[in-house]
Coordinates of C-alpha atoms and ligand atoms in Angstrom, one line a residue:
M98 CA 0.0 0.0 0.0
G99 CA 2.8 2.4 1.0
D100 CA 4.6 1.7 -2.2
V101 CA 1.4 2.3 -4.3
M102 CA 0.9 5.6 -2.5
N103 CA 4.5 6.7 -3.2
V104 CA 4.2 5.8 -6.8
Q105 CA 1.0 7.8 -7.2
T106 CA 2.5 10.8 -5.4
E107 CA 5.5 10.7 -7.8
I108 CA 3.1 10.5 -10.8
N109 CA 1.1 13.4 -9.6
K110 CA 4.0 15.7 -9.2
P111 CA 3.8 18.4 -11.9
Q112 CA 6.6 18.3 -14.4
T113 CA 6.0 21.7 -16.1
V114 CA 5.7 25.2 -14.8
A115 CA 2.2 25.4 -16.4
D116 CA 1.0 22.4 -14.5
A117 CA 2.6 23.5 -11.2
R118 CA 1.0 26.9 -11.5
K119 CA -2.4 25.3 -11.5
I120 CA -2.0 23.8 -8.0
V121 CA -0.4 26.7 -6.0
S122 CA -2.1 29.8 -4.6
L123 CA -0.4 32.8 -6.1
R124 CA -0.8 35.7 -3.8
T125 CA 0.5 38.9 -5.5
Q126 CA -0.7 41.8 -3.3
A127 CA 1.1 43.3 -0.3
F128 CA -0.1 41.9 3.1
I129 CA -0.7 44.8 5.5
G130 CA -2.8 44.8 8.6
G131 CA -4.1 41.3 8.0
K132 CA -5.3 41.9 4.5
F133 CA -4.0 41.7 1.0
V134 CA -3.9 45.1 -0.7
D135 CA -2.6 46.6 -3.9
S136 CA 0.4 48.9 -3.8
L137 CA -0.8 52.5 -3.6
S138 CA 0.7 53.3 -6.9
G139 CA -1.0 50.3 -8.5
K140 CA 2.4 49.3 -10.0
T141 CA 3.5 45.7 -10.2
L142 CA 6.7 43.8 -10.9
S143 CA 6.8 40.9 -13.2
S144 CA 7.8 37.6 -11.7
S145 CA 9.0 34.7 -13.9
S146 CA 10.2 31.2 -13.4
P147 CA 13.8 30.5 -14.2
I148 CA 12.8 26.9 -15.0
D149 CA 11.7 27.9 -18.4
G150 CA 11.7 31.7 -18.4
S151 CA 7.9 31.9 -18.4
H152 CA 5.8 34.6 -16.7
L153 CA 4.5 33.6 -13.3
A154 CA 2.7 36.6 -11.9
N155 CA 2.6 40.3 -11.5
V156 CA 3.5 41.2 -7.9
A157 CA 2.7 44.5 -6.1
A158 CA 5.6 46.9 -6.4
C159 CA 5.5 48.7 -3.1
D160 CA 7.2 52.1 -2.5
H161 CA 7.6 54.6 0.3
R162 CA 3.9 55.2 0.6
D163 CA 3.2 51.6 1.2
V164 CA 6.1 51.5 3.6
D165 CA 4.5 54.4 5.6
R166 CA 1.2 52.5 5.6
A167 CA 2.8 49.3 6.8
V168 CA 4.9 51.0 9.5
S169 CA 1.9 52.8 11.0
T170 CA -0.1 49.6 10.9
A171 CA 2.7 47.7 12.6
R172 CA 3.2 50.4 15.1
A173 CA -0.5 50.5 16.0
A174 CA -0.5 46.7 16.4
F175 CA 2.5 47.0 18.7
E176 CA 1.0 49.8 20.8
A177 CA -2.4 47.9 21.0
G178 CA -0.3 45.2 22.7
H179 CA -2.4 42.1 21.8
W180 CA 0.7 40.3 20.7
R181 CA 3.5 42.1 22.6
N182 CA 1.7 41.8 26.0
A183 CA 0.4 38.3 25.4
S184 CA 2.1 35.9 27.8
P185 CA 5.1 34.0 26.3
N186 CA 3.1 30.9 26.7
D187 CA 0.2 32.2 24.6
R188 CA 2.7 33.4 21.9
R189 CA 4.2 30.0 22.0
K190 CA 0.8 28.3 21.3
T191 CA 0.0 30.6 18.4
L192 CA 3.5 30.2 16.9
L193 CA 3.2 26.4 17.2
K194 CA -0.2 26.6 15.4
F195 CA 1.6 28.7 12.7
A196 CA 4.2 26.0 12.4
D197 CA 1.4 23.3 12.0
T198 CA -0.3 25.4 9.4
L199 CA 3.0 25.7 7.5
E200 CA 3.4 22.0 7.7
A201 CA -0.1 21.3 6.4
N202 CA 0.8 23.4 3.4
A203 CA 4.4 22.2 3.0
E204 CA 4.1 20.7 -0.5
E205 CA 2.6 23.8 -1.9
L206 CA 5.2 26.0 -0.3
A207 CA 8.0 23.8 -1.7
L208 CA 6.5 24.1 -5.1
L209 CA 6.2 27.9 -4.9
E210 CA 9.8 28.1 -3.9
T211 CA 10.9 25.8 -6.8
L212 CA 8.8 27.7 -9.3
D213 CA 10.1 31.1 -8.4
L214 CA 13.7 30.2 -7.8
G215 CA 14.5 27.1 -9.9
K216 CA 15.9 25.2 -7.0
P217 CA 15.3 21.4 -7.2
I218 CA 12.0 20.3 -5.7
A219 CA 13.9 17.6 -3.8
N220 CA 15.8 20.4 -2.0
T221 CA 12.8 22.7 -1.2
T222 CA 10.8 19.6 0.0
S223 CA 13.6 18.2 2.2
V224 CA 15.4 21.3 3.3
D225 CA 13.9 24.8 2.8
I226 CA 10.4 24.1 4.0
P227 CA 11.2 21.6 6.9
L228 CA 13.9 23.9 8.2
T229 CA 11.5 26.9 8.0
I230 CA 8.9 25.0 10.0
E231 CA 11.6 23.8 12.5
T232 CA 12.7 27.5 12.9
V233 CA 9.2 28.6 13.8
R234 CA 8.8 25.7 16.3
Y235 CA 12.2 26.3 17.9
Y236 CA 11.5 29.9 18.7
A237 CA 7.9 29.1 19.8
E238 CA 9.2 26.5 22.2
A239 CA 12.1 28.7 23.4
I240 CA 10.1 31.8 24.3
N241 CA 8.4 30.4 27.5
K242 CA 11.7 28.8 28.7
V243 CA 14.0 31.9 28.8
Y244 CA 14.0 33.8 32.1
D245 CA 14.9 37.4 32.9
E246 CA 17.5 38.1 35.6
L247 CA 17.6 39.5 39.1
G248 CA 20.8 41.4 39.7
P249 CA 23.0 41.0 42.8
S250 CA 21.6 44.1 44.5
P251 CA 21.8 45.1 48.2
S252 CA 19.0 43.9 50.5
N253 CA 17.2 47.3 50.3
A254 CA 16.8 47.2 46.5
V255 CA 15.8 44.9 43.7
S256 CA 17.5 45.1 40.4
M257 CA 15.7 43.4 37.5
I258 CA 17.4 42.9 34.2
V259 CA 14.6 42.3 31.7
R260 CA 14.2 41.9 27.9
E261 CA 11.6 43.8 26.0
P262 CA 10.7 43.7 22.3
V263 CA 12.3 46.5 20.3
G264 CA 9.0 47.4 18.6
V265 CA 8.7 47.5 14.8
V266 CA 11.2 45.3 13.1
A267 CA 11.8 45.5 9.4
A268 CA 13.5 42.6 7.6
V269 CA 15.0 42.7 4.1
T270 CA 15.8 39.3 2.8
P271 CA 17.4 37.6 -0.3
W272 CA 16.2 35.2 -2.9
N273 CA 18.4 32.2 -2.3
F274 CA 16.4 30.7 0.6
P275 CA 13.3 32.9 0.5
L276 CA 11.4 31.3 3.3
L277 CA 14.2 30.0 5.5
M278 CA 16.2 33.3 5.6
A279 CA 12.9 35.1 6.3
A280 CA 12.0 32.7 9.1
W281 CA 15.4 33.1 10.7
K282 CA 14.3 36.8 11.2
F283 CA 10.5 36.7 11.7
A284 CA 10.4 33.7 14.1
P285 CA 12.6 35.1 16.9
A286 CA 11.2 38.6 16.2
L287 CA 7.6 37.4 16.6
A288 CA 8.4 35.2 19.6
T289 CA 9.8 38.1 21.5
G290 CA 6.6 40.2 20.9
N291 CA 7.6 42.5 18.0
S292 CA 5.6 43.6 15.0
V293 CA 7.4 42.7 11.8
I294 CA 7.5 44.0 8.2
M295 CA 9.1 41.6 5.8
K296 CA 10.6 42.8 2.5
P297 CA 11.3 39.7 0.4
A298 CA 13.6 39.9 -2.6
E299 CA 11.8 41.0 -5.8
Q300 CA 12.8 37.8 -7.6
T301 CA 11.1 35.5 -5.1
S302 CA 8.1 37.1 -3.1
L303 CA 5.5 34.5 -3.8
S304 CA 6.1 32.0 -1.0
L305 CA 6.4 34.6 1.8
L306 CA 3.1 36.2 0.6
R307 CA 1.4 32.9 1.0
V308 CA 3.0 32.4 4.4
A309 CA 1.6 35.8 5.5
E310 CA -1.9 34.4 4.8
L311 CA -1.1 31.2 6.8
A312 CA 0.2 33.3 9.7
A313 CA -3.1 35.1 9.9
E314 CA -5.0 31.8 9.6
A315 CA -3.0 30.6 12.6
G316 CA -4.1 33.5 14.7
I317 CA -1.2 36.0 14.6
P318 CA -3.0 39.3 15.1
A319 CA -3.5 41.7 12.2
G320 CA -0.7 44.2 11.8
V321 CA 1.9 42.0 13.6
F322 CA 3.1 40.2 10.5
N323 CA 3.2 42.3 7.3
V324 CA 4.8 41.6 3.9
L325 CA 5.8 44.3 1.5
P326 CA 7.0 43.0 -1.9
G327 CA 8.9 45.4 -4.1
D328 CA 12.4 46.2 -5.3
G329 CA 15.3 47.2 -3.0
P330 CA 15.6 50.9 -3.7
S331 CA 11.8 51.5 -3.7
A332 CA 10.6 49.3 -0.8
G333 CA 13.7 48.2 1.2
K334 CA 15.4 51.6 1.3
P335 CA 12.4 53.6 2.7
L336 CA 12.0 50.9 5.4
A337 CA 15.6 51.2 6.4
L338 CA 15.3 55.0 6.4
H339 CA 12.0 55.1 8.3
M340 CA 12.0 57.1 11.5
D341 CA 9.5 54.8 13.1
V342 CA 11.2 51.5 12.4
D343 CA 13.1 50.3 15.5
A344 CA 15.3 47.7 13.9
I345 CA 16.4 46.7 10.4
V346 CA 17.7 43.2 9.9
F347 CA 19.1 42.2 6.6
T348 CA 20.4 39.2 4.7
G349 CA 21.9 39.9 1.3
S350 CA 25.0 41.2 -0.4
T351 CA 27.8 43.1 1.4
A352 CA 27.3 46.1 -0.9
V353 CA 23.6 46.5 0.1
G354 CA 24.4 45.7 3.7
K355 CA 26.7 48.8 3.7
L356 CA 23.8 50.9 2.3
I357 CA 21.5 49.6 5.1
M358 CA 24.0 50.7 7.7
G359 CA 24.1 54.2 6.1
Y360 CA 20.3 54.4 6.0
A361 CA 20.1 53.6 9.7
A362 CA 22.7 56.2 10.5
Q363 CA 21.0 58.9 8.3
S364 CA 17.6 58.3 10.0
N365 CA 16.9 57.3 13.6
M366 CA 20.0 55.2 14.4
K367 CA 17.7 52.1 14.4
R368 CA 19.6 49.0 15.4
V369 CA 21.0 46.9 12.5
G370 CA 21.7 43.2 12.0
L371 CA 23.5 42.1 8.9
E372 CA 24.1 38.7 7.3
C373 CA 26.1 39.3 4.2
G374 CA 28.2 37.6 1.6
G375 CA 31.0 35.1 1.8
K376 CA 34.0 33.6 -0.1
S377 CA 34.5 30.7 2.2
P378 CA 37.8 28.7 2.2
Q379 CA 37.7 24.9 2.5
I380 CA 41.2 23.5 3.3
V381 CA 42.2 19.9 2.4
M382 CA 45.4 18.7 4.2
A383 CA 47.4 15.8 2.7
D384 CA 46.9 13.9 6.0
C385 CA 43.1 13.8 5.5
D386 CA 42.2 10.1 5.9
N387 CA 39.0 10.3 3.9
L388 CA 39.6 12.1 0.7
G389 CA 36.4 10.7 -0.8
A390 CA 34.3 12.4 1.8
A391 CA 36.4 15.6 1.5
A392 CA 35.9 15.6 -2.3
N393 CA 32.2 15.1 -1.9
A394 CA 32.0 18.0 0.6
A395 CA 34.2 20.2 -1.7
A396 CA 31.9 19.6 -4.6
W397 CA 28.5 19.7 -2.8
G398 CA 29.7 22.6 -0.6
V399 CA 29.5 24.7 -3.8
F400 CA 27.2 22.8 -6.2
Y401 CA 24.3 22.6 -3.7
D402 CA 21.5 24.9 -4.8
Q403 CA 23.7 25.8 -7.9
G404 CA 26.2 27.6 -5.6
Q405 CA 23.6 30.2 -4.6
V406 CA 24.5 29.7 -0.9
C407 CA 26.2 32.3 1.2
T408 CA 28.4 29.7 2.9
A409 CA 29.5 28.0 -0.3
G410 CA 33.1 26.8 0.1
T411 CA 34.1 28.5 -3.2
R412 CA 37.8 28.7 -2.4
L413 CA 39.1 25.1 -2.3
L414 CA 42.6 25.1 -0.8
V415 CA 44.4 21.8 -1.5
Q416 CA 47.8 20.7 -0.2
K417 CA 50.3 20.3 -3.1
D418 CA 51.1 16.5 -2.5
I419 CA 47.5 15.5 -3.1
K420 CA 46.2 18.2 -5.3
D421 CA 46.0 16.4 -8.6
R422 CA 44.5 13.2 -7.2
F423 CA 42.0 15.2 -5.1
L424 CA 40.9 17.5 -7.9
E425 CA 40.4 14.5 -10.2
K426 CA 37.7 13.3 -7.7
V427 CA 36.1 16.7 -7.6
A428 CA 36.1 17.1 -11.4
G429 CA 34.5 13.6 -11.6
I430 CA 31.6 14.8 -9.4
A431 CA 31.3 18.1 -11.4
T432 CA 31.1 16.4 -14.8
G433 CA 28.7 13.7 -13.5
L434 CA 26.3 16.2 -12.2
K435 CA 23.9 17.3 -15.0
P436 CA 21.5 20.2 -14.7
G437 CA 17.9 19.0 -14.9
N438 CA 14.3 20.1 -14.6
P439 CA 13.9 21.4 -11.0
L440 CA 10.3 20.1 -10.9
D441 CA 11.5 16.5 -11.3
P442 CA 12.0 14.9 -7.9
K443 CA 15.2 13.1 -9.1
T444 CA 16.9 16.4 -10.2
E445 CA 19.9 17.3 -7.9
F446 CA 21.0 20.5 -9.8
G447 CA 18.5 23.1 -11.1
S448 CA 18.6 26.5 -12.6
L449 CA 20.0 29.8 -11.4
V450 CA 17.5 32.4 -10.2
D451 CA 17.3 34.5 -13.3
E452 CA 19.0 35.7 -16.5
T453 CA 20.9 38.4 -14.7
Q454 CA 22.5 35.9 -12.3
L455 CA 23.3 33.5 -15.2
N456 CA 25.1 36.4 -17.0
T457 CA 27.0 37.3 -13.8
V458 CA 28.2 33.7 -13.3
L459 CA 29.2 33.3 -17.0
G460 CA 31.0 36.6 -16.8
Y461 CA 33.1 35.3 -13.8
I462 CA 33.8 32.1 -15.6
E463 CA 35.1 34.1 -18.6
K464 CA 37.2 36.3 -16.2
G465 CA 38.7 33.2 -14.5
S466 CA 40.0 31.9 -17.9
A467 CA 41.1 35.3 -18.9
E468 CA 43.2 35.7 -15.7
G469 CA 44.9 32.4 -16.3
A470 CA 43.0 29.8 -14.3
H471 CA 42.6 26.4 -15.8
L472 CA 39.1 25.2 -16.4
R473 CA 38.9 21.6 -15.3
A474 CA 35.1 21.0 -15.6
G475 CA 31.9 22.7 -16.8
G476 CA 32.1 26.4 -17.6
K477 CA 29.1 26.6 -20.0
R478 CA 25.5 27.5 -20.1
A479 CA 23.3 24.4 -20.2
M480 CA 19.7 23.4 -21.3
T481 CA 19.3 26.6 -23.3
E482 CA 16.4 25.0 -25.2
S483 CA 14.4 25.0 -22.0
G484 CA 14.2 28.8 -22.0
G485 CA 15.6 28.6 -18.4
F486 CA 18.9 29.8 -16.9
Y487 CA 21.1 26.8 -16.3
V488 CA 24.9 26.6 -16.0
Q489 CA 27.2 23.6 -15.7
P490 CA 28.9 22.8 -12.3
T491 CA 32.4 24.3 -12.8
L492 CA 35.8 23.7 -11.4
F493 CA 38.9 26.0 -11.9
D494 CA 42.4 24.7 -11.1
G495 CA 45.5 26.9 -10.9
V496 CA 43.8 29.8 -9.2
T497 CA 45.7 32.2 -7.1
N498 CA 44.1 34.1 -4.2
E499 CA 44.7 37.4 -6.1
M500 CA 42.4 36.4 -9.0
T501 CA 38.9 37.9 -9.3
I502 CA 37.3 34.4 -9.0
A503 CA 39.1 34.0 -5.6
R504 CA 38.2 37.4 -4.2
E505 CA 34.7 38.1 -5.3
E506 CA 31.5 36.3 -4.4
I507 CA 30.2 34.6 -7.6
F508 CA 27.1 33.1 -6.1
G509 CA 27.0 30.4 -8.7
P510 CA 28.4 26.8 -9.0
V511 CA 32.1 27.7 -9.5
I512 CA 34.9 26.2 -7.4
S513 CA 38.3 28.0 -7.4
A514 CA 41.0 25.6 -6.4
I515 CA 44.2 27.0 -4.9
E516 CA 47.3 25.0 -4.1
F517 CA 49.3 25.4 -0.9
E518 CA 52.3 23.8 0.8
T519 CA 52.1 24.4 4.5
L520 CA 49.4 24.8 7.1
D521 CA 50.5 28.4 7.9
Q522 CA 50.3 29.2 4.2
A523 CA 46.8 27.7 4.0
L524 CA 45.6 29.7 7.0
S525 CA 47.0 32.9 5.7
I526 CA 45.4 32.4 2.2
A527 CA 42.1 31.4 3.9
N528 CA 42.0 34.6 6.1
D529 CA 43.1 36.8 3.2
S530 CA 39.5 37.9 2.3
I531 CA 37.2 40.7 3.1
Y532 CA 34.7 38.0 4.1
G533 CA 34.5 35.8 7.2
L534 CA 31.2 33.8 7.0
A535 CA 32.5 30.2 7.0
A536 CA 35.7 28.2 6.7
G537 CA 36.6 24.5 7.0
I538 CA 39.5 22.1 7.2
W539 CA 39.9 18.4 6.5
T540 CA 42.7 16.7 8.5
S541 CA 43.2 13.6 10.6
N542 CA 45.6 15.5 12.9
V543 CA 43.9 16.8 16.0
N544 CA 46.5 19.5 16.6
T545 CA 46.1 20.8 13.1
A546 CA 42.3 20.7 13.5
H547 CA 42.5 22.7 16.7
I548 CA 45.0 25.2 15.5
A549 CA 42.9 25.9 12.4
G550 CA 39.6 26.0 14.4
R551 CA 41.0 28.9 16.3
A552 CA 43.0 30.6 13.6
L553 CA 40.3 30.8 10.9
R554 CA 38.5 34.1 11.0
A555 CA 34.9 33.2 10.3
G556 CA 31.6 32.9 12.2
N557 CA 31.4 29.1 11.3
V558 CA 34.3 26.8 11.2
W559 CA 33.8 23.2 10.1
I560 CA 36.3 20.5 10.8
N561 CA 36.0 17.3 8.7
C562 CA 32.6 18.3 7.4
W563 CA 31.0 21.1 5.6
D564 CA 27.9 23.0 6.9
G565 CA 27.8 21.1 10.2
S566 CA 25.2 23.1 12.1
D567 CA 21.5 23.4 12.9
I568 CA 18.9 25.7 14.5
T569 CA 20.6 25.4 17.9
T570 CA 23.9 27.0 16.7
P571 CA 24.4 30.7 16.0
F572 CA 24.9 31.7 12.4
G573 CA 26.6 34.9 11.2
G574 CA 29.8 36.4 10.0
F575 CA 33.1 38.1 10.9
K576 CA 34.5 41.0 8.9
Q577 CA 32.4 42.2 5.9
S578 CA 30.1 39.1 6.2
G579 CA 28.2 41.1 8.7
F580 CA 27.4 41.2 12.4
G581 CA 24.7 39.9 14.7
R582 CA 23.6 36.3 14.8
D583 CA 20.7 34.4 13.4
R584 CA 19.6 31.0 14.8
S585 CA 19.9 29.7 18.4
L586 CA 18.9 31.7 21.5
H587 CA 21.5 34.4 20.6
A588 CA 19.1 35.6 17.9
F589 CA 16.9 37.0 20.6
D590 CA 19.6 39.7 21.2
K591 CA 18.6 41.3 17.9
Y592 CA 15.0 41.6 18.7
T593 CA 15.0 42.7 22.4
E594 CA 16.1 45.7 24.4
L595 CA 17.9 44.9 27.6
K596 CA 16.4 47.1 30.4
T597 CA 17.5 47.5 34.0
I598 CA 14.9 48.3 36.6
W599 CA 16.3 49.3 40.0
L600 CA 13.6 49.3 42.7
Q601 CA 14.8 51.1 45.8
L602 CA 13.1 49.7 48.9
S603 CA 12.7 51.6 52.2
N604 CA 16.1 52.5 53.7
Ligands
NAD808 P1 21.0 41.7 -2.5 O1 21.8 42.4 -1.6 O2 21.0 42.1 -4.0 O3 19.4 41.8 -2.1 C1 19.0 41.4 -0.8 C2 17.8 42.2 -0.5 O4 18.1 43.6 -0.4 C3 16.7 42.1 -1.5 O5 15.4 42.0 -0.8 C4 16.8 43.4 -2.2 O6 15.5 43.8 -2.8 C5 17.2 44.4 -1.1 N1 17.8 45.6 -1.6 C6 18.6 45.8 -2.7 N2 19.0 47.1 -2.8 C7 18.5 47.7 -1.7 C8 18.6 49.0 -1.1 N3 19.3 50.0 -1.8 N4 18.0 49.3 0.0 C9 17.3 48.3 0.7 N5 17.2 47.1 0.3 C10 17.8 46.7 -0.9 O7 21.3 40.1 -2.4 P2 20.6 38.9 -3.2 O8 21.2 38.9 -4.5 O9 19.2 38.9 -3.0 O10 21.2 37.7 -2.3 C11 22.5 37.2 -2.5 C12 23.4 37.7 -1.5 O11 22.9 37.4 -0.2 C13 24.8 37.1 -1.5 O12 25.7 38.1 -1.3 C14 24.7 36.1 -0.3 O13 26.0 35.8 0.2 C15 23.9 36.8 0.6 N6 23.3 35.9 1.6 C16 23.9 35.9 2.9 C17 23.4 35.1 3.8 C18 23.9 35.1 5.2 O14 23.3 34.6 6.1 N7 25.1 35.6 5.5 C19 22.4 34.2 3.5 C20 21.9 34.2 2.2 C21 22.4 35.1 1.3

């Protein structure tokens, strides 16, 4: 029976964008104050599917007037206090219901994500949506288990150190994990009693708009969870500049992160949290006793989601003695991995998010060759006849850390392999970057592992694995990869003010 059901489910999976569109709810208006509304200008942005380049929907293009409306709605909801003053236990119950509602609609959300972004349905089904739900559950369950503090005051006084919501939180998020990156922000912000305004990336707004509707269905009060689709300069910038927004949290490129800091400084000095880009080094020492696992991690640490992952280990540092042998393995994985239809559950490697991204990636590949790197695998556009935006998994050998493909974030499936001789040399190359999001090392020597773990300047260091982490571990960067942490209980720092109340008793 179980097998029959599975087979039927496989058969029923839509294989074309046209068929998939028929079974998802496309919400295209802004969600403000618990209702879907048009942008005040009436303007829309066209959203298309990178799977075949076809048009998906026209989505509201919000601007500063919609931002004003959303901020005053969010502020009113915060002041009304239905959410902010609800007991943590009650917020927990509503957020758990929200997570259940997301789970009940998981297949549709996965499909929306794949349609809009071209990421394989296998990934959105097994990673993006389950981790989004897990994030909401984690913060729901955490909020009635964290305690405030009593300070060590004298006996005629009581000092209370308490956390309060910051107020109106705006979140500007990227297109690579549209729901997961949003949930890393809205789940802790909502759990701590804030009102939130989400500004998804213009390429991928559809899933978050549907989630806003599900949040309302689960009982999150009107005005507490708002979604403003629109482009960065028109909708994101006025949010970050708004005098009545208390915090702006951002995930995206370092260039835009710097603008966000500037907007906060130019306006009300709102607090800022930034999760930005990366150019993460993955070091493979000759003493690594499992080169097969390391090669797999080197390949999948970049090819997963077509390299559109902020922690992608795009600088592959390999010790001279094993370099040729090792890169042979990585090249084998790269050439064996064929781009395919993202809607097919068997596809492991899908399309890039849009044509602009395709051209950016192809431009970097050209630059790599022009600067003297040796193309070992891939390097070309693929599946052009589909109308979508696919590129082959690509491996460059003979890269130096000065080349453009070693310095700039490509955000595509391109590995830049760099040779080194000693551990010191590897660590110095690894740290020679403006970024510091993630880093890793493969070694069977515990001293080397420990030295590297401390020496690598990055927010996440992985030893004998890549991307070893989960919702319980803080996530964020050093240097120009940003500041502030998503995930874990540390995320609450971004969404709460720490207040000291000193109560003087009779003397
Ligand atoms: P992006 O910086 O172009 O856009 C991110 C968001 O900022 C979008 O919503 C966009 O509309 C908005 N934006 C653009 N210009 C703006 C402006 N002037 N004012 C306000 N908002 C503006 O990034 P992207 O291309 O969507 O995403 C890719 C980038 O995100 C990569 O650099 C990647 O490393 C980074 N990223 C980082 C993390 C992390 O946790 N560190 C996670 C995922 C992605």
